[in-house]
PDB file of C-alpha atoms in Angstrom:
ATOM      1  CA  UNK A   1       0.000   0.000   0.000  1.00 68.00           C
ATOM      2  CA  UNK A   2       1.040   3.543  -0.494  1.00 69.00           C
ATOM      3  CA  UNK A   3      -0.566   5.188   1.726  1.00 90.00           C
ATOM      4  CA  UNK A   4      -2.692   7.515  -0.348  1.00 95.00           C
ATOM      5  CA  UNK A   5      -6.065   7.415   0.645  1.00 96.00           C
ATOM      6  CA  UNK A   6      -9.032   8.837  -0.995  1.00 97.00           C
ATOM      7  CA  UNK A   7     -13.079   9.752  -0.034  1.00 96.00           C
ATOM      8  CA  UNK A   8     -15.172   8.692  -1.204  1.00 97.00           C
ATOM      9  CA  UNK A   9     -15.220   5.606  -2.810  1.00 96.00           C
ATOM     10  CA  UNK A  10     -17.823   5.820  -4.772  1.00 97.00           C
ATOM     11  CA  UNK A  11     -20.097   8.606  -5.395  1.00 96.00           C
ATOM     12  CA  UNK A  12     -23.158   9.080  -7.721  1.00 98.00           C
ATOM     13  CA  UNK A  13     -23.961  12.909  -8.295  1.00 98.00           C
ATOM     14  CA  UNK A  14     -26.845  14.092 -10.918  1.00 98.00           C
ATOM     15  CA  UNK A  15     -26.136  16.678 -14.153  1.00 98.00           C
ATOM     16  CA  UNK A  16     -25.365  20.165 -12.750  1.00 98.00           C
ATOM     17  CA  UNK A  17     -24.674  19.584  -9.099  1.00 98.00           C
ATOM     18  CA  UNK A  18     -21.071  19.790  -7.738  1.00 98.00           C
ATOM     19  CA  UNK A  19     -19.016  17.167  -5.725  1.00 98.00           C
ATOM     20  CA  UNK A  20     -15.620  17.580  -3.500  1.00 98.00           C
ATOM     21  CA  UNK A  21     -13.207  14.930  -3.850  1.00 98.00           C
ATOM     22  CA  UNK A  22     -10.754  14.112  -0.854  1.00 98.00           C
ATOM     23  CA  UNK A  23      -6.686  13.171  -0.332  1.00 97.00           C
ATOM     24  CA  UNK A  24      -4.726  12.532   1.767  1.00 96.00           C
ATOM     25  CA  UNK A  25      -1.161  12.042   0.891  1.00 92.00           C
ATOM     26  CA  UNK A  26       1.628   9.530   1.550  1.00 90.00           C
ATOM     27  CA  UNK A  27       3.144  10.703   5.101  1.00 88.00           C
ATOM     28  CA  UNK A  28       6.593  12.960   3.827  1.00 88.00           C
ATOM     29  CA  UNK A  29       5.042  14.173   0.532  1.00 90.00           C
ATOM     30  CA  UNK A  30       4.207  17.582  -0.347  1.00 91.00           C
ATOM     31  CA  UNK A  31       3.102  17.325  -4.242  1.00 92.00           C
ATOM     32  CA  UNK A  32      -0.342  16.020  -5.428  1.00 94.00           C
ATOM     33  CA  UNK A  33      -1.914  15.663  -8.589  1.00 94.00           C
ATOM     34  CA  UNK A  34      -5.213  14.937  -9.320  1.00 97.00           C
ATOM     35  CA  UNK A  35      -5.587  12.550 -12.308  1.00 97.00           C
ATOM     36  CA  UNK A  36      -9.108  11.641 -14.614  1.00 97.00           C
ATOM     37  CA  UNK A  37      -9.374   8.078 -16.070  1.00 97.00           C
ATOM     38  CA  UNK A  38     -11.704   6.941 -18.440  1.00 94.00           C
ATOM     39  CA  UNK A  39     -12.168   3.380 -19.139  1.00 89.00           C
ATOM     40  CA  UNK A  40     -10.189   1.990 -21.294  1.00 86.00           C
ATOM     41  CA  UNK A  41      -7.663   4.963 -21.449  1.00 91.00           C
ATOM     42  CA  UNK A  42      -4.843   6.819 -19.234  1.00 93.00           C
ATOM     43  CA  UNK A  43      -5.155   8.508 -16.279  1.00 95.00           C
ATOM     44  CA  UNK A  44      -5.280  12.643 -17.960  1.00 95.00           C
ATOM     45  CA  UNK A  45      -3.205  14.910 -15.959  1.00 94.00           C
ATOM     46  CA  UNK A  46      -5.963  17.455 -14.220  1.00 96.00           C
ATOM     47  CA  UNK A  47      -3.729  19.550 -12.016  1.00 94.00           C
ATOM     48  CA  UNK A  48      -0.750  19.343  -9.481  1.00 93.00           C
ATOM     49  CA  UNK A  49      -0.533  21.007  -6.730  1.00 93.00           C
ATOM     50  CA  UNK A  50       3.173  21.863  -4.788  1.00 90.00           C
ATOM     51  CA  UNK A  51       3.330  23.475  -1.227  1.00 88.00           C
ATOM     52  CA  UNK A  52      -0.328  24.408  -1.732  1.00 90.00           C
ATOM     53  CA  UNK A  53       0.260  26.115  -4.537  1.00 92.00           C
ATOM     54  CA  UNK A  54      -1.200  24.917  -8.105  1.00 91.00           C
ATOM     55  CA  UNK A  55       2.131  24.162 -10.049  1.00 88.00           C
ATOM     56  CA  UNK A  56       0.728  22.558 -13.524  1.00 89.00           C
ATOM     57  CA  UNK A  57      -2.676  22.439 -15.246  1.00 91.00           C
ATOM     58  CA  UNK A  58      -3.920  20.018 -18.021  1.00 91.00           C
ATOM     59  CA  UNK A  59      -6.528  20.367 -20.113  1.00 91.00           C
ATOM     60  CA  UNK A  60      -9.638  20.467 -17.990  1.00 95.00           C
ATOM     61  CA  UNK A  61     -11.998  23.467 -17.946  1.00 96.00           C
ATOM     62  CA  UNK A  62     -12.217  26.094 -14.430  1.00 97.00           C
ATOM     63  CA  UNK A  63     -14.801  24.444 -13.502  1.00 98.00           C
ATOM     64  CA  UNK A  64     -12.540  21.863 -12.061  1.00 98.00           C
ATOM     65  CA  UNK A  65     -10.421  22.894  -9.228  1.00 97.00           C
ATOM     66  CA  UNK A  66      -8.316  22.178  -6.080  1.00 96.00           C
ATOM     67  CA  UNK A  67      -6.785  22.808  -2.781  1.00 96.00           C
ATOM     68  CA  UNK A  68      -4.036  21.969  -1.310  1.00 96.00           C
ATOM     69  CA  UNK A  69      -3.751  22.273   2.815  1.00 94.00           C
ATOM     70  CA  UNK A  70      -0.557  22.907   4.993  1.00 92.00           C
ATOM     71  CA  UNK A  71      -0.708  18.859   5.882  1.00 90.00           C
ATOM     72  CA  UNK A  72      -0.802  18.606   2.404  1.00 92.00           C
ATOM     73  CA  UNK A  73      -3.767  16.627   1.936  1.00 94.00           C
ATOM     74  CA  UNK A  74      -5.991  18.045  -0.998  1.00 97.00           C
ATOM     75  CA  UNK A  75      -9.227  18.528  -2.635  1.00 97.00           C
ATOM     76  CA  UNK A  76     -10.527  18.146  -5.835  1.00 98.00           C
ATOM     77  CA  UNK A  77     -13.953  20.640  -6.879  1.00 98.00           C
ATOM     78  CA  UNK A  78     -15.821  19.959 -10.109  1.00 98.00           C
ATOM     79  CA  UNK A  79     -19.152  22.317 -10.362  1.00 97.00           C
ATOM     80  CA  UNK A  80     -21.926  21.441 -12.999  1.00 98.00           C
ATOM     81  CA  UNK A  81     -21.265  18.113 -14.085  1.00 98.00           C
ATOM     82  CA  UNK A  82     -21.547  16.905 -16.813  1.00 98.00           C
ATOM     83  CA  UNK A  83     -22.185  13.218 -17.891  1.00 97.00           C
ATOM     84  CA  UNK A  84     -18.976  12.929 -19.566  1.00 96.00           C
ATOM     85  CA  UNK A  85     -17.528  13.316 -15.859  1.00 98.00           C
ATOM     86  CA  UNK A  86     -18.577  10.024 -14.975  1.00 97.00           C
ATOM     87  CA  UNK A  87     -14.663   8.684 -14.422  1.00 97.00           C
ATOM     88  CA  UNK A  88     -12.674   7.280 -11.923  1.00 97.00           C
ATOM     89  CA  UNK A  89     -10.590  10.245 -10.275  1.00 98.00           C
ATOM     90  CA  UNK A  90      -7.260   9.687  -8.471  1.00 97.00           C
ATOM     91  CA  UNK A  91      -4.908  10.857  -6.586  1.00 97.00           C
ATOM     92  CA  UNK A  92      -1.167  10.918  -6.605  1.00 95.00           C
ATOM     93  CA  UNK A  93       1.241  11.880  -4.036  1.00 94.00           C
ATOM     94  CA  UNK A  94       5.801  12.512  -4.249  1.00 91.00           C
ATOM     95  CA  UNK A  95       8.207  14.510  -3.203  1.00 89.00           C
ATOM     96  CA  UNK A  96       8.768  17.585  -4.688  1.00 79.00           C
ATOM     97  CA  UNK A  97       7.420  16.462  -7.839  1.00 72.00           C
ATOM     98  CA  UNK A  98       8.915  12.980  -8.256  1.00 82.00           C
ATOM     99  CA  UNK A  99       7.904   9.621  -8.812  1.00 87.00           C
ATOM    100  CA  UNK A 100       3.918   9.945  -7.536  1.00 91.00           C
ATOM    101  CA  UNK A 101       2.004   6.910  -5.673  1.00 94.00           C
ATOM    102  CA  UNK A 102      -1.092   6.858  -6.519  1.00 96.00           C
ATOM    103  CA  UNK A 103      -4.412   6.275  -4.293  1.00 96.00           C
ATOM    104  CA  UNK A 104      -7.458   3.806  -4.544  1.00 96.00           C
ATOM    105  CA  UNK A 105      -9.333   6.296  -6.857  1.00 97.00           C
ATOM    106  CA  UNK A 106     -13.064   7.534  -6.265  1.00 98.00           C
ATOM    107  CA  UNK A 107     -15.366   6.440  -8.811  1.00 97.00           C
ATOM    108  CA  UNK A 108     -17.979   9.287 -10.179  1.00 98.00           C
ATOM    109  CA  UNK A 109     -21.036   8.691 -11.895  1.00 97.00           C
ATOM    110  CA  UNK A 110     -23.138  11.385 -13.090  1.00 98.00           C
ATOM    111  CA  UNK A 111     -26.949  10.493 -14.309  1.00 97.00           C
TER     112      UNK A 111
ATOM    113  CA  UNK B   1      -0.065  13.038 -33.180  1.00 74.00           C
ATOM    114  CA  UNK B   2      -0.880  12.316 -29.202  1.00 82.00           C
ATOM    115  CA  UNK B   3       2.393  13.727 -27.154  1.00 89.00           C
ATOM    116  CA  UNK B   4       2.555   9.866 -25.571  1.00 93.00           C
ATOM    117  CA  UNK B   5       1.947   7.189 -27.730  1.00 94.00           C
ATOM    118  CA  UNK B   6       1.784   3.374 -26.734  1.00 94.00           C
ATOM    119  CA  UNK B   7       1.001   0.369 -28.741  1.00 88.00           C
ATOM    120  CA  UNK B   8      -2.497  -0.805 -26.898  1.00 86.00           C
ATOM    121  CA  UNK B   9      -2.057  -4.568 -28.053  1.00 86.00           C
ATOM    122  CA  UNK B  10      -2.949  -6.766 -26.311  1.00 90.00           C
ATOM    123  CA  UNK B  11       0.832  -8.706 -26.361  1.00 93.00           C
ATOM    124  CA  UNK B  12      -0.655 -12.519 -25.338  1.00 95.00           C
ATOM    125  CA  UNK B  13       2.861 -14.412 -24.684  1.00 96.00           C
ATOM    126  CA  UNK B  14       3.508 -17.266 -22.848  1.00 97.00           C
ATOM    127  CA  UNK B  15       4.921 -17.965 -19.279  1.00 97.00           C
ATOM    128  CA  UNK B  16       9.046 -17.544 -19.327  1.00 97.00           C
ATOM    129  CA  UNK B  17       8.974 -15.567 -22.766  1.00 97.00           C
ATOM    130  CA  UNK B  18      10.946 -12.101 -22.909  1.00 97.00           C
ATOM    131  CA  UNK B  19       8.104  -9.244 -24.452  1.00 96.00           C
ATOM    132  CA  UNK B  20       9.306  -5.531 -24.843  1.00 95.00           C
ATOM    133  CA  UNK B  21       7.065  -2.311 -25.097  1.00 92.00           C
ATOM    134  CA  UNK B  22       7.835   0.912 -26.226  1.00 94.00           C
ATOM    135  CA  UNK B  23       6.648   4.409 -25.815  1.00 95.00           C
ATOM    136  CA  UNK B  24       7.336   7.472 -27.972  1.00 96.00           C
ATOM    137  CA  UNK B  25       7.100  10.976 -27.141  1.00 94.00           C
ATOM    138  CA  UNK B  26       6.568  14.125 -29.200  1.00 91.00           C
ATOM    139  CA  UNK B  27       8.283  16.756 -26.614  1.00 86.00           C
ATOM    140  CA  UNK B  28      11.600  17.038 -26.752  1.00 84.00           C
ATOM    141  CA  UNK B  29      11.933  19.466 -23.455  1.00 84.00           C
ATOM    142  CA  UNK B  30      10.331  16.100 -21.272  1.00 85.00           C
ATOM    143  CA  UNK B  31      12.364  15.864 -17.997  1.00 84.00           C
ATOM    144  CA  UNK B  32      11.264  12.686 -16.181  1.00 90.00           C
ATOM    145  CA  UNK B  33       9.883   9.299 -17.705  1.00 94.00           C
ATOM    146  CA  UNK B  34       8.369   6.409 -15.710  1.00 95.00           C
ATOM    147  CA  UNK B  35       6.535   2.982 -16.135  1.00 97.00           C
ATOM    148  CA  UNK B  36       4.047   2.001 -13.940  1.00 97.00           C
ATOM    149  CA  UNK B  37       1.405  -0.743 -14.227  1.00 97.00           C
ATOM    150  CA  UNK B  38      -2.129  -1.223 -13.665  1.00 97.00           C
ATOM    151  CA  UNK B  39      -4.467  -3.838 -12.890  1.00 96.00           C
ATOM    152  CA  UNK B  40      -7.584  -3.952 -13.939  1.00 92.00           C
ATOM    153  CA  UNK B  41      -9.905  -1.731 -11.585  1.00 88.00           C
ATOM    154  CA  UNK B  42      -7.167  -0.394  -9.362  1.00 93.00           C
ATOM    155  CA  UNK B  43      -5.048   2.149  -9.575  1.00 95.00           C
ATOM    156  CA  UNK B  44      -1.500   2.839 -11.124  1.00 96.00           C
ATOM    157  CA  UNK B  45       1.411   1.396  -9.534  1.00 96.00           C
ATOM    158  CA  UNK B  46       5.005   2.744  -9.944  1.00 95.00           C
ATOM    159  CA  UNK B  47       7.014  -0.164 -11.797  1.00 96.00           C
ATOM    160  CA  UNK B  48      10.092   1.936 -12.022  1.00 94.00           C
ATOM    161  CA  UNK B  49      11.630   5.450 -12.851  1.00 92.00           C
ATOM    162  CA  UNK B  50      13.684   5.694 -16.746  1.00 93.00           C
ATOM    163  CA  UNK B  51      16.937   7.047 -16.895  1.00 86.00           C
ATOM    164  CA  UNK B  52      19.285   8.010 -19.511  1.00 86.00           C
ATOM    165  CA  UNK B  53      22.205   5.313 -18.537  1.00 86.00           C
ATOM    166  CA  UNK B  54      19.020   2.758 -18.960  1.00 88.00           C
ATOM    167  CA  UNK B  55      18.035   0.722 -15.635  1.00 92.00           C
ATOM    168  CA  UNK B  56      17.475  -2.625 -14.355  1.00 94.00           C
ATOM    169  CA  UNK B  57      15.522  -3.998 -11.526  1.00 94.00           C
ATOM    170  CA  UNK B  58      14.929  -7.799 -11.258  1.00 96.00           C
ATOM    171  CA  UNK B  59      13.639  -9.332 -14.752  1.00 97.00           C
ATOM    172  CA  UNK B  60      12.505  -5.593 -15.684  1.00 97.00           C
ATOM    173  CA  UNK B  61      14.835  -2.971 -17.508  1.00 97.00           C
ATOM    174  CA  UNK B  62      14.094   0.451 -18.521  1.00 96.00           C
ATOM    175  CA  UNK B  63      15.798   2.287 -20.814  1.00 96.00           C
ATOM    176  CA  UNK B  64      15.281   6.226 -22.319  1.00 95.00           C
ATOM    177  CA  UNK B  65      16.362   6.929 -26.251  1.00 94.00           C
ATOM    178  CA  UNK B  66      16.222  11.150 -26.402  1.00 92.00           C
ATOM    179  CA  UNK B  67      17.432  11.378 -29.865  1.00 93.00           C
ATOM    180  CA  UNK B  68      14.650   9.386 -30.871  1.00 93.00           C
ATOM    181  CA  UNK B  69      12.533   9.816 -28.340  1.00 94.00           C
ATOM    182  CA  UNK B  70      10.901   7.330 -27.093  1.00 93.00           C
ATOM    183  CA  UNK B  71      11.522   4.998 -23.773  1.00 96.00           C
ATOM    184  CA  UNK B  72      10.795   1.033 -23.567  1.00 96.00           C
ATOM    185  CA  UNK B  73      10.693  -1.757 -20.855  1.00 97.00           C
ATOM    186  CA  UNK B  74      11.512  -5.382 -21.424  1.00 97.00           C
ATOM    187  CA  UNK B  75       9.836  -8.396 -19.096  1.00 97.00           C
ATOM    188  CA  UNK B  76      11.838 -10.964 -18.899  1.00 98.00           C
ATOM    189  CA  UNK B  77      10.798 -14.721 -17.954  1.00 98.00           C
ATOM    190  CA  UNK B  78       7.600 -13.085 -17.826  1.00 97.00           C
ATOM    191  CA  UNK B  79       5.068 -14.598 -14.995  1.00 97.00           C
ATOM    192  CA  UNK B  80       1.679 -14.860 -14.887  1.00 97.00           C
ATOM    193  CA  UNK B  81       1.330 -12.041 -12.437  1.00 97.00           C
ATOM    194  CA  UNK B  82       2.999  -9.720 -14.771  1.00 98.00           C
ATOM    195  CA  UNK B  83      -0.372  -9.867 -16.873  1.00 97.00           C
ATOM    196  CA  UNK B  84      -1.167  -5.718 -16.398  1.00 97.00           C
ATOM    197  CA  UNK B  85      -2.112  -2.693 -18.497  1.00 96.00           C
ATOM    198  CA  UNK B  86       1.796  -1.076 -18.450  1.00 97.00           C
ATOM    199  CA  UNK B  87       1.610   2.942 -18.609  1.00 97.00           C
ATOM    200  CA  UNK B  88       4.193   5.017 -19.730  1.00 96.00           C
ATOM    201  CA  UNK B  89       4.567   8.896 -18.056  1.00 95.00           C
ATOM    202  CA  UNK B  90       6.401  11.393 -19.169  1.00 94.00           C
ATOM    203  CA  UNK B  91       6.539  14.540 -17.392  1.00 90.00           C
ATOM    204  CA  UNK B  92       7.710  18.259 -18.142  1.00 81.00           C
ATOM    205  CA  UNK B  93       9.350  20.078 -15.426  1.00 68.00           C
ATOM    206  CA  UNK B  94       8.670  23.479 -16.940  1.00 59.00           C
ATOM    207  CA  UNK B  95       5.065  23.052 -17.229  1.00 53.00           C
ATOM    208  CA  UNK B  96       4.777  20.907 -14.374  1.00 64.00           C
ATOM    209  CA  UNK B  97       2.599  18.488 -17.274  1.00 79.00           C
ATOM    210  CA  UNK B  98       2.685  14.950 -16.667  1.00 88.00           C
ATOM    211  CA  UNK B  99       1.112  12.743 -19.606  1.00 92.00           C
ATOM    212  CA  UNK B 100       0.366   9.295 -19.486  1.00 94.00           C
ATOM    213  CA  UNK B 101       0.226   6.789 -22.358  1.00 94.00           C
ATOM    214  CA  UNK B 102      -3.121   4.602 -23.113  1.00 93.00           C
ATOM    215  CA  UNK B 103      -1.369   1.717 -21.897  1.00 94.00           C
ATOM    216  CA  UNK B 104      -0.093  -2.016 -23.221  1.00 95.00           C
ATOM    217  CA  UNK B 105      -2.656  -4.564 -22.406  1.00 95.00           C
ATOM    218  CA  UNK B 106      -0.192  -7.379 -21.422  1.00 96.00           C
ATOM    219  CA  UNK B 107      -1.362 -11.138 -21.179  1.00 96.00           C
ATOM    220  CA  UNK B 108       0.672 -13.728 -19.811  1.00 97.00           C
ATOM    221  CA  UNK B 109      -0.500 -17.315 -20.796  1.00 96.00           C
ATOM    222  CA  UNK B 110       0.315 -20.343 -18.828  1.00 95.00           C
TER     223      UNK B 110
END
């Protein structure tokens, strides 16, 4: 185990409403990124976040976006969902941007 | 062109055979390349880190081409617990952008 951990689980949200995504990171870490997977495809790089600062962005839209905390545990925020949102979201933990360790993931489905 | 590209296969081999995979790249500025593996709902697990002298841990080696970008792992005496999807990363330091490949859908037969 890594000793990311992520909250939920699972979560089922509806069209339009907005969900908060939890992380905590592995114990010495202070970089997280927040990753979207699809089935069948990659993990897509959302955003990282570095000494609770954001320090990268992919290609998501704003309405996706983060925290970071002085324990360095983090958020993830995604207002009006959209079907196409329905994805299993994880997160990653390193040290000062190195190799990341990833957590369990929270699956999101969006009717 | 996608900036990480993988073959998706699936590679079906048997037990004890040697299988390779590569990944190609499209920006030449990437810093940092990694493989990690993934089975099938869970997440990503860190196989190992690519450098530029190439290395080697256990039956798995690494190894990072810049001039032609691309970076590749060989399995070998492959086991059936080595049947994974195996994801390439490579990330830019000055954008802080880390890209992952589709992934190799690897099989191992007994």
């Amino acid at each position: 185990e890594t000793g990311v951990t992520q909250s939920p689980t699972h979560l089922i949200k509806t069209r339009g409403q907005q969900v908060t995504l939890r992380c905590s990171s592995q114990s010495g870490h202070n970089t997280v990124s927040w990753y979207q997977q699809a089935l069948g495809q990659g993990p897509q790089f959302i955003f990282q976040y570095y000494r609770e600062e954001e320090n990268g962005r992919g290609n998501f839209p704003p309405r996706f976006s983060g925290l970071q905390f002085p324990n360095y545990s983090s958020e993830l925020n995604v207002n009006a969902l959209e079907l196409d949102d329905s994805a299993l979201y994880l997160c990653a933990s390193s040290f000062s941007r190195e190799a990341e360790y990833f957590g369990p993931g929270t699956r999101l489905t969006v009717t | 062109r996608k900036e990480v590209e993988q073959d998706p296969g699936p590679f079906n081999v048997p037990e004890g055979a040697t299988v390779a995979f590569n990944c190609t790249y499209s920006n030449s500025a990437s810093q940092s390349f990694f493989w990690y593996r993934q089975d099938c709902r869970k997440e990503p697990k860190l196989l190992m880190s690519v450098y530029s002298s190439g290395n080697e841990d256990g039956r798995f080696t690494a190894q990072l081409n810049r001039a032609s970008q691309y970076i590749s792992l060989l399995i070998r005496d492959s086991k059936l617990s080595d049947s994974a999807t195996y994801l390439c990363v490579v990330q830019s330091s000055s954008a802080s952008k880390i890209i992952f490949g589709s992934g190799t859908r690897l099989s191992i037969r007994p």
